[in-house]
Amino acid sequence: GFSVIAKDGSVIGSQGPPKLGVSWDGANDTTPLNIAQGQGPTAAGQVALSPDGALAVFVLGPASGRAGEIVPSALYAVAAEGGAPRQLSPAGVADRQPRWSPDGRTIGYVVDGLALWGLGAGSGARRLLYTLGGSSYLRLNGPRYSPDGRALAFTDGCCGSYAIERINGDGSGLRRLLGGEVSVFQDWSPDGRWIAFSSDRDTRPPAFPGSWE
């Protein structure tokens, strides 16, 4: 399983298949509350808490599958206090890796490992931001919003060697920030001028400062 923490630190979300839960640190209350659970062959996972900690978006899909397999799943949202989850994205494709924009208005996510989409948290409107072309072995992973919410960065590539791309929130202005030899894009710096990533290169990778405005 794994955990995520709301921006104000008041809510902690955790995932341990097939359950999704939250706990609060206010007033010494750290009692976990199960807010969603997969049924039968399904499991809830990849929890993403809204910036205000009020909503949890998660992926509901098959509880098992082969490593690297793309299987159908959908995004759901549920109140952090619990309640009936509501489906945000249509069934039939593999919707994964949800990530909130800093203002809580948009959710970026990956479809079928090949496309980056944006979803209006309130309106439900969906917009295709970017899609991979070429080899069927290519994969898109790890979208992260910049601190000001104007752009997303993500990796694309194959076989453990990925590039880091940057795109505006409306799908314009695609730019490659770093090409190849990236294992995982970790996150933006708080001021949005640096990126952190993991690499399998033998030598220490250089820093890549810059302004993404």
PDB file of C-alpha atoms in Angstrom:
ATOM      1  CA  GLY A   1       0.000   0.000   0.000  1.00  0.00           C
ATOM      2  CA  PHE A   2       0.947   3.679   0.063  1.00  0.00           C
ATOM      3  CA  SER A   3      -0.135   6.956   1.627  1.00  0.00           C
ATOM      4  CA  VAL A   4      -0.707  10.538   0.518  1.00  0.00           C
ATOM      5  CA  ILE A   5      -1.212  13.639   2.650  1.00  0.00           C
ATOM      6  CA  ALA A   6      -3.544  16.564   2.031  1.00  0.00           C
ATOM      7  CA  LYS A   7      -1.924  19.935   1.348  1.00  0.00           C
ATOM      8  CA  ASP A   8      -2.875  21.283   4.797  1.00  0.00           C
ATOM      9  CA  GLY A   9      -1.662  18.086   6.472  1.00  0.00           C
ATOM     10  CA  SER A  10      -5.030  17.341   8.050  1.00  0.00           C
ATOM     11  CA  VAL A  11      -5.936  14.185   6.150  1.00  0.00           C
ATOM     12  CA  ILE A  12      -3.885  11.158   5.265  1.00  0.00           C
ATOM     13  CA  GLY A  13      -5.084   8.810   2.533  1.00  0.00           C
ATOM     14  CA  SER A  14      -3.828   5.256   2.334  1.00  0.00           C
ATOM     15  CA  GLN A  15      -4.311   2.333   0.020  1.00  0.00           C
ATOM     16  CA  GLY A  16      -3.944  -1.333   0.830  1.00  0.00           C
ATOM     17  CA  PRO A  17      -5.732  -3.540  -1.679  1.00  0.00           C
ATOM     18  CA  PRO A  18      -8.603  -3.905  -1.908  1.00  0.00           C
ATOM     19  CA  LYS A  19      -9.420  -1.052   0.511  1.00  0.00           C
ATOM     20  CA  LEU A  20      -9.028   2.709   0.419  1.00  0.00           C
ATOM     21  CA  GLY A  21      -9.000   4.664   3.665  1.00  0.00           C
ATOM     22  CA  VAL A  22      -8.313   8.005   5.307  1.00  0.00           C
ATOM     23  CA  SER A  23      -7.374   9.179   8.771  1.00  0.00           C
ATOM     24  CA  TRP A  24      -7.212  12.582  10.442  1.00  0.00           C
ATOM     25  CA  ASP A  25      -4.443  14.021  12.587  1.00  0.00           C
ATOM     26  CA  GLY A  26      -6.555  16.832  14.062  1.00  0.00           C
ATOM     27  CA  ALA A  27      -7.478  16.661  17.759  1.00  0.00           C
ATOM     28  CA  ASN A  28      -5.313  13.545  18.155  1.00  0.00           C
ATOM     29  CA  ASP A  29      -7.770  11.605  15.990  1.00  0.00           C
ATOM     30  CA  THR A  30      -5.815   9.112  13.888  1.00  0.00           C
ATOM     31  CA  THR A  31      -8.512   6.460  13.624  1.00  0.00           C
ATOM     32  CA  PRO A  32      -8.605   5.076  10.075  1.00  0.00           C
ATOM     33  CA  LEU A  33     -11.917   5.204   8.221  1.00  0.00           C
ATOM     34  CA  ASN A  34     -12.527   2.839   5.323  1.00  0.00           C
ATOM     35  CA  ILE A  35     -14.161   5.006   2.637  1.00  0.00           C
ATOM     36  CA  ALA A  36     -14.149   2.693  -0.375  1.00  0.00           C
ATOM     37  CA  GLN A  37     -13.557  -0.948  -1.047  1.00  0.00           C
ATOM     38  CA  GLY A  38     -13.471  -3.066  -4.158  1.00  0.00           C
ATOM     39  CA  GLN A  39     -15.961  -5.888  -4.445  1.00  0.00           C
ATOM     40  CA  GLY A  40     -15.159  -9.410  -5.628  1.00  0.00           C
ATOM     41  CA  PRO A  41     -12.425  -9.274  -8.283  1.00  0.00           C
ATOM     42  CA  THR A  42     -11.988  -5.481  -8.066  1.00  0.00           C
ATOM     43  CA  ALA A  43      -9.713  -3.328  -5.931  1.00  0.00           C
ATOM     44  CA  ALA A  44      -9.497   0.382  -5.085  1.00  0.00           C
ATOM     45  CA  GLY A  45      -6.085   2.030  -5.397  1.00  0.00           C
ATOM     46  CA  GLN A  46      -3.948   4.949  -6.584  1.00  0.00           C
ATOM     47  CA  VAL A  47      -5.644   7.376  -4.206  1.00  0.00           C
ATOM     48  CA  ALA A  48      -5.226  11.123  -4.827  1.00  0.00           C
ATOM     49  CA  LEU A  49      -6.567  13.564  -2.224  1.00  0.00           C
ATOM     50  CA  SER A  50      -7.872  16.956  -3.310  1.00  0.00           C
ATOM     51  CA  PRO A  51      -5.766  19.909  -2.120  1.00  0.00           C
ATOM     52  CA  ASP A  52      -8.335  20.745   0.577  1.00  0.00           C
ATOM     53  CA  GLY A  53      -8.562  17.119   1.700  1.00  0.00           C
ATOM     54  CA  ALA A  54     -12.318  16.950   1.110  1.00  0.00           C
ATOM     55  CA  LEU A  55     -12.351  14.449  -1.774  1.00  0.00           C
ATOM     56  CA  ALA A  56     -10.415  11.330  -2.650  1.00  0.00           C
ATOM     57  CA  VAL A  57     -10.120  10.278  -6.267  1.00  0.00           C
ATOM     58  CA  PHE A  58      -9.118   6.680  -6.818  1.00  0.00           C
ATOM     59  CA  VAL A  59      -8.877   3.962  -9.434  1.00  0.00           C
ATOM     60  CA  LEU A  60     -11.227   0.990  -9.348  1.00  0.00           C
ATOM     61  CA  GLY A  61     -10.217  -1.973 -11.439  1.00  0.00           C
ATOM     62  CA  PRO A  62      -9.245  -5.645 -11.415  1.00  0.00           C
ATOM     63  CA  ALA A  63      -7.582  -6.825  -8.233  1.00  0.00           C
ATOM     64  CA  SER A  64      -4.961  -8.795 -10.099  1.00  0.00           C
ATOM     65  CA  GLY A  65      -3.200  -8.874 -13.442  1.00  0.00           C
ATOM     66  CA  ARG A  66       0.163  -9.524 -15.020  1.00  0.00           C
ATOM     67  CA  ALA A  67       2.907  -6.983 -14.418  1.00  0.00           C
ATOM     68  CA  GLY A  68       2.706  -4.188 -16.982  1.00  0.00           C
ATOM     69  CA  GLU A  69      -0.651  -5.347 -18.280  1.00  0.00           C
ATOM     70  CA  ILE A  70      -3.104  -2.621 -19.328  1.00  0.00           C
ATOM     71  CA  VAL A  71      -6.506  -3.617 -17.931  1.00  0.00           C
ATOM     72  CA  PRO A  72      -9.785  -1.639 -17.854  1.00  0.00           C
ATOM     73  CA  SER A  73     -10.293   0.633 -14.841  1.00  0.00           C
ATOM     74  CA  ALA A  74     -12.119   3.867 -14.069  1.00  0.00           C
ATOM     75  CA  LEU A  75     -11.729   6.904 -11.836  1.00  0.00           C
ATOM     76  CA  TYR A  76     -14.075   7.377  -8.898  1.00  0.00           C
ATOM     77  CA  ALA A  77     -14.454  10.120  -6.286  1.00  0.00           C
ATOM     78  CA  VAL A  78     -15.647   9.810  -2.705  1.00  0.00           C
ATOM     79  CA  ALA A  79     -15.893  12.272   0.175  1.00  0.00           C
ATOM     80  CA  ALA A  80     -13.074  11.939   2.686  1.00  0.00           C
ATOM     81  CA  GLU A  81     -15.713  11.413   5.377  1.00  0.00           C
ATOM     82  CA  GLY A  82     -17.046   8.431   3.445  1.00  0.00           C
ATOM     83  CA  GLY A  83     -20.210   7.920   1.419  1.00  0.00           C
ATOM     84  CA  ALA A  84     -21.204   6.584  -1.976  1.00  0.00           C
ATOM     85  CA  PRO A  85     -18.413   6.844  -4.575  1.00  0.00           C
ATOM     86  CA  ARG A  86     -19.320   8.414  -7.922  1.00  0.00           C
ATOM     87  CA  GLN A  87     -17.774   7.391 -11.204  1.00  0.00           C
ATOM     88  CA  LEU A  88     -15.837  10.152 -12.970  1.00  0.00           C
ATOM     89  CA  SER A  89     -14.590   8.474 -16.143  1.00  0.00           C
ATOM     90  CA  PRO A  90     -16.221   6.003 -18.521  1.00  0.00           C
ATOM     91  CA  ALA A  91     -15.579   2.277 -18.325  1.00  0.00           C
ATOM     92  CA  GLY A  92     -13.848   0.266 -21.018  1.00  0.00           C
ATOM     93  CA  VAL A  93     -10.378   1.824 -20.913  1.00  0.00           C
ATOM     94  CA  ALA A  94      -7.569   1.874 -18.360  1.00  0.00           C
ATOM     95  CA  ASP A  95      -7.777   5.187 -16.464  1.00  0.00           C
ATOM     96  CA  ARG A  96      -4.921   5.481 -13.982  1.00  0.00           C
ATOM     97  CA  GLN A  97      -2.527   7.775 -12.095  1.00  0.00           C
ATOM     98  CA  PRO A  98      -4.933  10.599 -11.157  1.00  0.00           C
ATOM     99  CA  ARG A  99      -3.328  13.846 -10.038  1.00  0.00           C
ATOM    100  CA  TRP A 100      -5.073  17.016  -8.803  1.00  0.00           C
ATOM    101  CA  SER A 101      -4.186  20.496  -9.986  1.00  0.00           C
ATOM    102  CA  PRO A 102      -3.127  22.783  -7.121  1.00  0.00           C
ATOM    103  CA  ASP A 103      -6.419  24.716  -7.263  1.00  0.00           C
ATOM    104  CA  GLY A 104      -8.480  21.511  -7.083  1.00  0.00           C
ATOM    105  CA  ARG A 105     -10.377  22.272 -10.297  1.00  0.00           C
ATOM    106  CA  THR A 106      -8.799  19.693 -12.618  1.00  0.00           C
ATOM    107  CA  ILE A 107      -7.607  16.111 -12.405  1.00  0.00           C
ATOM    108  CA  GLY A 108      -4.909  14.955 -14.785  1.00  0.00           C
ATOM    109  CA  TYR A 109      -4.722  11.237 -15.503  1.00  0.00           C
ATOM    110  CA  VAL A 110      -3.326   8.616 -17.888  1.00  0.00           C
ATOM    111  CA  VAL A 111      -5.491   6.524 -20.236  1.00  0.00           C
ATOM    112  CA  ASP A 112      -4.299   3.125 -21.497  1.00  0.00           C
ATOM    113  CA  GLY A 113      -0.720   4.113 -20.689  1.00  0.00           C
ATOM    114  CA  LEU A 114      -0.669   6.137 -23.896  1.00  0.00           C
ATOM    115  CA  ALA A 115      -2.568   9.409 -23.405  1.00  0.00           C
ATOM    116  CA  LEU A 116      -2.759  12.272 -20.933  1.00  0.00           C
ATOM    117  CA  TRP A 117      -6.236  13.638 -20.181  1.00  0.00           C
ATOM    118  CA  GLY A 118      -7.621  16.435 -18.030  1.00  0.00           C
ATOM    119  CA  LEU A 119     -10.930  16.091 -16.179  1.00  0.00           C
ATOM    120  CA  GLY A 120     -12.937  18.968 -14.721  1.00  0.00           C
ATOM    121  CA  ALA A 121     -13.495  18.060 -11.073  1.00  0.00           C
ATOM    122  CA  GLY A 122     -16.794  19.915 -10.963  1.00  0.00           C
ATOM    123  CA  SER A 123     -18.040  19.810 -14.554  1.00  0.00           C
ATOM    124  CA  GLY A 124     -16.856  16.334 -15.474  1.00  0.00           C
ATOM    125  CA  ALA A 125     -15.677  17.680 -18.851  1.00  0.00           C
ATOM    126  CA  ARG A 126     -12.748  15.729 -20.273  1.00  0.00           C
ATOM    127  CA  ARG A 127     -10.008  16.999 -22.572  1.00  0.00           C
ATOM    128  CA  LEU A 128      -7.261  15.079 -24.369  1.00  0.00           C
ATOM    129  CA  LEU A 129      -3.977  16.847 -23.664  1.00  0.00           C
ATOM    130  CA  TYR A 130      -1.412  14.574 -25.274  1.00  0.00           C
ATOM    131  CA  THR A 131      -1.175  11.141 -26.866  1.00  0.00           C
ATOM    132  CA  LEU A 132       1.811   8.989 -27.736  1.00  0.00           C
ATOM    133  CA  GLY A 133       2.433   7.822 -31.266  1.00  0.00           C
ATOM    134  CA  GLY A 134       4.765   5.289 -32.780  1.00  0.00           C
ATOM    135  CA  SER A 135       5.793   2.078 -31.063  1.00  0.00           C
ATOM    136  CA  SER A 136       3.233   0.116 -29.070  1.00  0.00           C
ATOM    137  CA  TYR A 137       5.923  -0.393 -26.421  1.00  0.00           C
ATOM    138  CA  LEU A 138       5.921   3.290 -25.461  1.00  0.00           C
ATOM    139  CA  ARG A 139       4.294   4.277 -22.171  1.00  0.00           C
ATOM    140  CA  LEU A 140       3.307   7.569 -20.533  1.00  0.00           C
ATOM    141  CA  ASN A 141       3.624   7.833 -16.748  1.00  0.00           C
ATOM    142  CA  GLY A 142       3.663  10.010 -13.665  1.00  0.00           C
ATOM    143  CA  PRO A 143       1.879  13.271 -14.563  1.00  0.00           C
ATOM    144  CA  ARG A 144       2.517  16.049 -12.053  1.00  0.00           C
ATOM    145  CA  TYR A 145       1.106  19.584 -12.065  1.00  0.00           C
ATOM    146  CA  SER A 146       3.479  22.488 -11.671  1.00  0.00           C
ATOM    147  CA  PRO A 147       3.050  24.426  -8.407  1.00  0.00           C
ATOM    148  CA  ASP A 148       1.201  27.232 -10.217  1.00  0.00           C
ATOM    149  CA  GLY A 149      -1.071  24.720 -11.995  1.00  0.00           C
ATOM    150  CA  ARG A 150      -0.284  26.074 -15.453  1.00  0.00           C
ATOM    151  CA  ALA A 151       1.558  23.002 -16.743  1.00  0.00           C
ATOM    152  CA  LEU A 152       2.110  19.291 -16.246  1.00  0.00           C
ATOM    153  CA  ALA A 153       5.274  17.262 -16.535  1.00  0.00           C
ATOM    154  CA  PHE A 154       5.355  13.529 -17.193  1.00  0.00           C
ATOM    155  CA  THR A 155       7.576  10.800 -18.612  1.00  0.00           C
ATOM    156  CA  ASP A 156       7.234   8.923 -21.878  1.00  0.00           C
ATOM    157  CA  GLY A 157       9.382   6.246 -23.399  1.00  0.00           C
ATOM    158  CA  CYS A 158      10.101   2.560 -23.124  1.00  0.00           C
ATOM    159  CA  CYS A 159      11.992  -0.106 -21.261  1.00  0.00           C
ATOM    160  CA  GLY A 160      13.087   1.922 -18.230  1.00  0.00           C
ATOM    161  CA  SER A 161      14.554   4.791 -20.265  1.00  0.00           C
ATOM    162  CA  TYR A 162      12.163   7.729 -20.362  1.00  0.00           C
ATOM    163  CA  ALA A 163      12.125  11.376 -21.357  1.00  0.00           C
ATOM    164  CA  ILE A 164      10.539  14.129 -19.270  1.00  0.00           C
ATOM    165  CA  GLU A 165       7.997  16.224 -21.147  1.00  0.00           C
ATOM    166  CA  ARG A 166       6.262  19.440 -20.158  1.00  0.00           C
ATOM    167  CA  ILE A 167       2.877  20.575 -21.507  1.00  0.00           C
ATOM    168  CA  ASN A 168       0.493  23.436 -20.727  1.00  0.00           C
ATOM    169  CA  GLY A 169      -2.702  22.624 -18.882  1.00  0.00           C
ATOM    170  CA  ASP A 170      -4.725  23.172 -22.067  1.00  0.00           C
ATOM    171  CA  GLY A 171      -2.609  20.727 -24.078  1.00  0.00           C
ATOM    172  CA  SER A 172      -0.511  23.336 -25.899  1.00  0.00           C
ATOM    173  CA  GLY A 173       3.210  24.032 -25.736  1.00  0.00           C
ATOM    174  CA  LEU A 174       4.655  20.522 -25.537  1.00  0.00           C
ATOM    175  CA  ARG A 175       8.357  20.702 -24.730  1.00  0.00           C
ATOM    176  CA  ARG A 176      10.912  18.030 -23.902  1.00  0.00           C
ATOM    177  CA  LEU A 177      12.810  18.933 -20.742  1.00  0.00           C
ATOM    178  CA  LEU A 178      15.128  15.956 -20.621  1.00  0.00           C
ATOM    179  CA  GLY A 179      15.612  13.156 -23.116  1.00  0.00           C
ATOM    180  CA  GLY A 180      16.250   9.546 -22.149  1.00  0.00           C
ATOM    181  CA  GLU A 181      17.895   7.742 -19.243  1.00  0.00           C
ATOM    182  CA  VAL A 182      15.226   8.830 -16.761  1.00  0.00           C
ATOM    183  CA  SER A 183      13.733   6.087 -14.594  1.00  0.00           C
ATOM    184  CA  VAL A 184      11.103   8.063 -12.681  1.00  0.00           C
ATOM    185  CA  PHE A 185      10.043  11.715 -12.713  1.00  0.00           C
ATOM    186  CA  GLN A 186       9.586  12.543  -9.044  1.00  0.00           C
ATOM    187  CA  ASP A 187       8.167  16.071  -8.837  1.00  0.00           C
ATOM    188  CA  TRP A 188       8.577  19.802  -9.341  1.00  0.00           C
ATOM    189  CA  SER A 189      10.391  22.015  -6.872  1.00  0.00           C
ATOM    190  CA  PRO A 190       8.067  24.296  -4.852  1.00  0.00           C
ATOM    191  CA  ASP A 191       9.027  27.309  -6.992  1.00  0.00           C
ATOM    192  CA  GLY A 192       8.490  25.384 -10.256  1.00  0.00           C
ATOM    193  CA  ARG A 193      12.007  26.073 -11.545  1.00  0.00           C
ATOM    194  CA  TRP A 194      13.533  22.636 -10.987  1.00  0.00           C
ATOM    195  CA  ILE A 195      12.554  19.025 -11.551  1.00  0.00           C
ATOM    196  CA  ALA A 196      13.601  15.978  -9.553  1.00  0.00           C
ATOM    197  CA  PHE A 197      13.995  12.590 -11.178  1.00  0.00           C
ATOM    198  CA  SER A 198      15.595   9.176 -10.715  1.00  0.00           C
ATOM    199  CA  SER A 199      18.141   7.818 -13.173  1.00  0.00           C
ATOM    200  CA  ASP A 200      20.010   4.543 -13.624  1.00  0.00           C
ATOM    201  CA  ARG A 201      23.008   6.262 -15.149  1.00  0.00           C
ATOM    202  CA  ASP A 202      26.347   5.313 -13.593  1.00  0.00           C
ATOM    203  CA  THR A 203      27.444   8.919 -13.271  1.00  0.00           C
ATOM    204  CA  ARG A 204      25.673  11.535 -11.206  1.00  0.00           C
ATOM    205  CA  PRO A 205      23.118  13.291 -13.451  1.00  0.00           C
ATOM    206  CA  PRO A 206      23.489  17.047 -13.776  1.00  0.00           C
ATOM    207  CA  ALA A 207      20.876  19.469 -12.471  1.00  0.00           C
ATOM    208  CA  PHE A 208      18.533  20.950 -15.046  1.00  0.00           C
ATOM    209  CA  PRO A 209      17.406  24.374 -13.841  1.00  0.00           C
ATOM    210  CA  GLY A 210      15.133  26.483 -15.934  1.00  0.00           C
ATOM    211  CA  SER A 211      11.984  28.530 -16.071  1.00  0.00           C
ATOM    212  CA  TRP A 212       8.976  26.753 -17.553  1.00  0.00           C
ATOM    213  CA  GLU A 213       6.992  29.942 -18.106  1.00  0.00           C
TER     214      GLU A 213
END
